[in-house]
Every structure is written in structure tokens, then in C-alpha cells.
Coordinates of C-alpha atoms in Angstrom, one line a residue:
X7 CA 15.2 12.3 57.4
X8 CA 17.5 12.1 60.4
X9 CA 18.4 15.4 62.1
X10 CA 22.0 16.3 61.2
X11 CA 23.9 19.6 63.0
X12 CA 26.3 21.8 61.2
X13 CA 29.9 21.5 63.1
X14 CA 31.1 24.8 61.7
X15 CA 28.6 28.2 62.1
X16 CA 29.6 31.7 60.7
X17 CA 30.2 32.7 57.4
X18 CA 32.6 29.4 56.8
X19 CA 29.6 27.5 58.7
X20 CA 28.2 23.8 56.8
X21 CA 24.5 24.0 57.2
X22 CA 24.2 23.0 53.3
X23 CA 26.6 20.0 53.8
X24 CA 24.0 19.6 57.1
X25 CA 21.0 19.7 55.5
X26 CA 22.3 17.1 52.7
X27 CA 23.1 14.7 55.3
X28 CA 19.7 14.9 57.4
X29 CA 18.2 14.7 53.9
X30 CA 20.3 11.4 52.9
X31 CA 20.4 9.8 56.4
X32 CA 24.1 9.8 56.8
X33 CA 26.8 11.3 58.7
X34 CA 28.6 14.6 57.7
X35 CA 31.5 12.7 57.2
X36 CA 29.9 11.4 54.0
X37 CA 29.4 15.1 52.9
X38 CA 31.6 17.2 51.4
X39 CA 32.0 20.7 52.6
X40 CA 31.3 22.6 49.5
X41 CA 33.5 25.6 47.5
X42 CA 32.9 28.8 48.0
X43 CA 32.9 29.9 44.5
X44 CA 29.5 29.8 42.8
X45 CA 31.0 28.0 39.3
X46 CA 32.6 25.3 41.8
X47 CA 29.5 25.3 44.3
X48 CA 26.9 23.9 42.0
X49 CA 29.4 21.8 40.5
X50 CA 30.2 19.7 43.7
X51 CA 26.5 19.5 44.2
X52 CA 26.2 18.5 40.6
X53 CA 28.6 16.0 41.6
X54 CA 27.0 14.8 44.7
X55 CA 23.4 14.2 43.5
X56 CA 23.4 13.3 40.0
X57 CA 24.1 9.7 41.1
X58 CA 21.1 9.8 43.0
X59 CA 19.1 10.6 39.7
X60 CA 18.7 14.2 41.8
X61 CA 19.2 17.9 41.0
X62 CA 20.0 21.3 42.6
X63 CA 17.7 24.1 41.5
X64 CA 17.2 27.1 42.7
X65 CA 13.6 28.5 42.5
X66 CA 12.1 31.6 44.1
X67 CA 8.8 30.6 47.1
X68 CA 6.8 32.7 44.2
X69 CA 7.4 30.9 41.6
X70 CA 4.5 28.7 40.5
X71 CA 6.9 25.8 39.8
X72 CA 7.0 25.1 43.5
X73 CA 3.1 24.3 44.0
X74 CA 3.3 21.8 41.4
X75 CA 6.9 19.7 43.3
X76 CA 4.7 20.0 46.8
X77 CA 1.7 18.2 45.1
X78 CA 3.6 14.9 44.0
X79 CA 4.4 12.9 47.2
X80 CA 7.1 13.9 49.4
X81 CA 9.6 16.1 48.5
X82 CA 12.7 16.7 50.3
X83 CA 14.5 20.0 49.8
X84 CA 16.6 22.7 51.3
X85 CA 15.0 25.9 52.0
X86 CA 17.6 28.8 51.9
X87 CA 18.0 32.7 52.6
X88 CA 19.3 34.7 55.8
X89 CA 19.3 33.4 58.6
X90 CA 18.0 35.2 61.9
X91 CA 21.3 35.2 63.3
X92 CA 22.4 37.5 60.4
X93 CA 23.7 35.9 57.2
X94 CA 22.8 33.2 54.3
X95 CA 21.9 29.8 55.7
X96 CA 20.5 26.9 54.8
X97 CA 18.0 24.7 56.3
X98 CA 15.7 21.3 55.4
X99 CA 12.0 21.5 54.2
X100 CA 9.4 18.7 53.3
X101 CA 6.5 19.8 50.8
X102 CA 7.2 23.3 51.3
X103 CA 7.6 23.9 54.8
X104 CA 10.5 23.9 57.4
X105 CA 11.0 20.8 59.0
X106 CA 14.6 21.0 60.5
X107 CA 17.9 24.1 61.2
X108 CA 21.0 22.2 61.4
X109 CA 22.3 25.5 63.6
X110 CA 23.2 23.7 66.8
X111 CA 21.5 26.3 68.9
X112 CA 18.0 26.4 66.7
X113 CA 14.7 25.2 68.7
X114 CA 14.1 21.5 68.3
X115 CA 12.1 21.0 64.7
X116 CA 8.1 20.7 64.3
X117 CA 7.8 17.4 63.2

């Protein structure tokens, strides 16, 4: 994972498209920003990551399907809800816990 900041904050901010590119090790430029819309959203995930062989589900922290992904090797995710700063964000776990907030004025990650 390479640490990749959001250039837009605010409620048309890119911390998703962010967190994507720290995940894949690539520049935003090699994200697309995605729709607003929740039909279009997971489509131009779907879009994004199926290549990969990867998947974008969303899963409550108590759900007992998250134990089991943290228990075989290392798994990259997003980790998402409201933000401090007011409103939903997005930001980049490993195994369950936060490991990097693409909000360019976050504290530097625990690593």
C-alpha cells in the first residue's frame, strides 16, 4: 500500500477513489471518480475490480463474516462511515484496523 491523498474534500470529496489507489499502488489518475447514485456507484466499482478477480461488499464491524476475512493473510479493505470532520468518508484498513485517511489534513498513519 502506498499512501494516496484525496484532491477533492467535502461532500463531492474522492477519499473512496483515494483509498483504491493507496490500496492498488497507483496514482489517482488511474481511478475513476465514482457516481453519485448508488445503482451507478457499485456499478463502476463493479467495473473497476472485477478484473482484479476482486469484490465490493459492504458488511457491518458486527458481523461475524469479518473475523473470518481478517484470519486469512492480509486483507486490504476500505473502512467506511462519518468522518470526524462531519459527513461519510472513507478510509484504508488491513486485517481490520485503520491503517491510512486519505484526508490531506489527517495525522500521518500507524503503520
Amino acid at each position: 500500500m502506498i499512501l494516496v491523498f484525496q484532491t477533492k474534500v467535502g461532500k463531492d470529496g474522492n477519499c473512496f477513489s483515494a483509498c483504491l489507489a493507496s490500496i492498488f499502488e497507483v496514482d489517482m489518475e488511474n481511478i475513476p471518480e465514482f457516481p453519485d447514485d448508488d445503482a451507478s456507484y457499485y456499478e463502476a466499482v463493479a467495473l473497476l475490480l472485477t478484473p482484479h478477480d476482486l469484490a465490493y461488499v459492504r458488511v457491518s464491524p458486527k458481523d461475524p463474516f469479518v473475523e473470518l476475512m481478517f484470519h486469512t493473510g492480509t486483507c486490504w479493505h476500505t473502512i467506511e462511515g462519518i468522518s470526524v470532520r462531519g459527513g461519510p468518508h472513507a478510509c484504508v484498513g488491513r486485517n481490520g484496523r485503520l491503517v491510512h485517511d486519505p484526508h490531506p489534513g489527517a495525522p500521518p498513519p500507524n503503520l
